[in-house]
């Protein structure tokens, strides 16, 4: 049963919509924060056989609470196995064994390129961000990539100050010309909508609005002239099962860590 419009937050809608993009049995390389929350929600609902891999080495992690970092012991304790980080990247990722890379971002552009390095001039930045971590390699080599972040003029920008992780580069065939083996980002999921790359140009266009969200809201919160698909849809609202699993996960995390995890 679907939840009522007033029964869930925009953040919950974003997390649920993102979780639905993971298929049962997918091998998923997970980023900490929002990607981890969405991926674990998928595992707890429609995709119990999803294989979650984290940069620190856990394979098949099944945390009962959301990890604070890739070094969180909960990941190793619940994993099927733990291998060296070098094996995660060389054998699993670069070996073509990762179905989905699930990434967050500080900023993204119309071609799915990600910035997690700096805001402003690189040498004298306004803000120094957390940095790349394993995201450039995940974006480059995973068979496909999902990106999740809240949408605003600050996060959806016309030109990135720094490209940390390549999506489709300058659009069109640029990613292939760069020689990147993965297929690139297939979806950007926000608290307002879902975007997917347009065939040919690989520019991200809105394919689904979340319930109650207008085109004008999306336009106001995007730093480029965002376009909408001809067959624009509406995202199905969260079900009671999805919301229940998400809220229980957040409650367990809050009890363990004093925070719900994955909110940024």
C-alpha positions in Angstrom: 0.0 0.0 0.0 1.3 3.4 -0.9 1.8 6.0 1.8 -0.2 9.3 1.8 1.4 12.5 0.4 1.7 14.0 3.9 3.0 10.8 5.5 6.6 11.0 4.2 9.4 13.6 3.8 11.1 14.6 0.6 14.3 13.0 1.9 12.4 9.7 2.4 11.0 9.9 -1.1 14.5 10.4 -2.4 16.0 7.5 -0.5 13.1 5.2 -1.5 13.3 6.2 -5.2 17.0 5.6 -5.2 16.7 2.2 -3.5 14.3 1.0 -6.2 17.0 1.4 -8.8 19.0 -1.5 -7.3 18.0 -5.0 -8.6 18.0 -8.2 -6.5 21.4 -9.8 -7.0 23.2 -6.7 -8.2 26.8 -6.3 -7.0 26.9 -2.7 -5.8 29.9 -0.7 -4.8 28.5 1.7 -2.1 29.5 5.1 -1.0 29.0 6.3 2.6 26.0 8.5 3.4 22.9 8.7 1.2 24.1 5.9 -1.1 24.6 3.6 1.8 21.2 4.4 3.2 19.4 3.8 -0.1 21.4 0.6 -0.9 20.7 -0.9 2.5 17.0 0.0 2.2 17.0 -2.0 -1.1 18.6 -4.9 0.8 15.9 -4.7 3.5 13.0 -4.6 1.0 12.9 -5.7 -2.6 16.5 -6.8 -3.1 17.5 -9.1 -0.3 20.2 -10.8 -2.4 22.0 -7.5 -3.4 25.7 -7.8 -2.7 27.0 -4.6 -1.0 30.7 -3.9 -1.4 32.5 -1.1 0.5 35.9 0.5 -0.3 37.5 -0.8 2.9 37.1 -4.4 1.8 33.8 -5.9 3.1 31.9 -8.0 0.5 28.3 -8.8 1.1 27.9 -6.4 4.0 24.6 -6.6 5.9 24.8 -3.9 8.5 21.9 -3.6 10.9 22.7 0.1 11.4 24.2 2.6 8.8 28.0 2.8 8.9 29.6 6.1 10.0 32.5 5.5 7.6 34.0 2.8 5.4 36.1 1.8 8.5 33.0 1.1 10.6 33.3 -2.4 12.2 29.6 -3.1 11.5 30.5 -3.6 7.8 33.3 -6.2 8.4 31.3 -8.0 11.1 28.3 -8.5 8.9 30.1 -9.2 5.6 30.4 -12.5 3.8 34.1 -11.9 3.6 36.6 -9.0 3.9 39.4 -8.6 1.4 42.2 -6.0 1.0 41.2 -2.7 -0.5 43.6 -3.3 -3.5 41.5 -6.4 -4.3 38.3 -4.5 -4.2 39.6 -2.1 -6.8 41.7 -4.3 -9.0 39.8 -7.5 -9.1 36.2 -6.4 -8.4 36.0 -2.9 -9.9 38.6 -2.8 -12.6 37.8 -6.4 -13.4 34.3 -5.5 -14.5 32.5 -7.3 -11.6 30.6 -4.3 -10.2 27.1 -3.9 -11.6 26.3 -0.6 -9.9 28.4 2.1 -8.4 26.3 4.1 -5.9 27.7 7.6 -5.3 26.8 10.8 -3.5 28.1 14.3 -4.6 28.6 17.8 -3.4 27.9 19.1 -7.0 26.9 17.6 -10.3 26.5 19.0 -13.8 24.2 18.3 -16.7 26.4 15.4 -17.9 26.6 13.6 -14.6 30.1 14.8 -13.7 30.7 15.0 -10.0 32.6 17.5 -7.8 33.6 16.4 -4.3 36.9 18.4 -4.2 36.6 22.2 -3.9 34.1 25.0 -4.3 35.8 28.0 -6.0 39.4 28.3 -7.2 41.3 25.1 -6.6 44.3 26.9 -5.1 42.3 29.3 -3.0 38.9 27.5 -2.5 35.9 28.9 -0.8 35.2 25.4 0.5 37.5 22.4 0.7 35.4 19.3 0.3 36.1 15.7 1.5 37.9 14.8 -1.7 37.7 11.9 -4.2 38.1 8.7 -2.2 37.4 5.8 -4.5 34.6 7.7 -6.4 36.7 8.5 -9.6 37.5 4.8 -10.1 33.9 3.8 -9.3 32.5 6.3 -11.8 35.0 5.2 -14.4 34.7 1.4 -14.1 31.4 0.3 -12.7 29.0 -1.1 -15.3 26.6 1.7 -14.4 26.5 4.5 -11.8 23.7 5.9 -9.7 24.0 9.4 -8.1 21.9 10.6 -5.2 21.9 14.1 -3.7 19.6 16.9 -2.7 18.8 19.4 -5.4 19.5 23.1 -5.3 21.3 25.8 -7.3 24.4 25.1 -5.1 24.4 21.4 -6.0 23.2 21.3 -9.6 25.6 23.7 -11.4 26.2 24.7 -15.0 30.0 24.4 -14.6 31.8 22.5 -11.9 34.8 24.2 -10.2 36.5 20.8 -10.3 35.6 17.4 -11.9 36.4 14.8 -9.4 34.6 11.9 -11.0 33.7 11.8 -14.7 30.2 11.1 -15.9 29.8 11.8 -19.6 32.5 14.5 -19.7 31.5 17.1 -22.2 28.5 15.0 -23.4 27.9 12.9 -26.4 30.6 10.4 -27.1 33.2 12.2 -24.9 33.2 9.4 -22.2 34.0 6.8 -24.8 36.7 9.0 -26.2 38.3 9.1 -22.8 38.5 5.4 -22.8 36.5 4.8 -19.6 35.3 1.2 -19.5 32.0 1.6 -17.6 28.8 2.9 -19.1 28.5 5.9 -16.9 25.7 7.3 -14.8 22.2 6.0 -15.6 20.3 8.0 -13.0 20.5 11.0 -10.7 17.9 10.8 -7.9 17.1 13.9 -5.9 14.5 15.1 -3.3 12.6 16.5 -6.3 12.9 14.2 -9.2 14.7 11.5 -11.2 16.9 12.4 -14.1 18.3 10.1 -16.8 20.8 10.7 -19.7 19.2 11.6 -23.0 20.2 9.2 -25.8 22.8 10.8 -28.0 23.6 13.9 -26.1 23.9 12.2 -22.7 22.6 15.3 -21.1 20.5 14.6 -18.0 16.8 15.4 -18.4 14.0 14.9 -15.9 12.1 11.7 -16.5 10.0 11.6 -13.3 8.7 14.2 -10.8 8.2 13.1 -7.2 4.5 13.5 -6.0 3.6 17.1 -5.4 6.7 18.5 -7.1 6.2 21.0 -10.1 8.4 21.6 -13.1 8.9 25.2 -11.7 10.4 23.8 -8.5 12.9 21.8 -10.4 13.8 24.7 -12.7 14.3 27.0 -9.7 16.7 24.5 -8.1 18.8 23.7 -11.1 21.8 25.8 -12.3 21.3 25.1 -15.9 18.4 25.2 -18.4 17.0 21.8 -17.3 14.8 19.9 -19.8 12.0 17.5 -19.2 11.3 14.2 -21.0 8.4 14.2 -23.4 6.9 11.2 -21.5 7.5 12.8 -18.1 6.2 10.5 -15.3 5.4 10.7 -11.6 7.4 8.7 -9.1 5.4 6.2 -7.2 5.1 7.3 -3.5 6.8 5.2 -0.9 4.9 2.1 0.3 4.2 1.5 3.9 6.7 -1.4 3.8 9.4 0.8 2.3 8.8 3.6 4.9 8.6 1.2 7.7 12.0 -0.4 6.8 13.6 3.0 6.3 12.4 4.4 9.5 13.4 1.3 11.5 16.9 1.5 9.9 17.2 5.1 10.9 16.0 4.5 14.4 18.5 1.7 14.9 21.2 3.9 13.6 20.2 6.8 15.8 20.2 4.5 18.9 23.6 3.1 18.0 25.4 6.3 16.9 23.2 9.2 18.0 22.4 10.2 14.4 20.3 8.7 11.7 23.1 8.4 9.1 23.3 9.3 5.5 21.5 12.6 5.7 24.0 14.6 3.7 
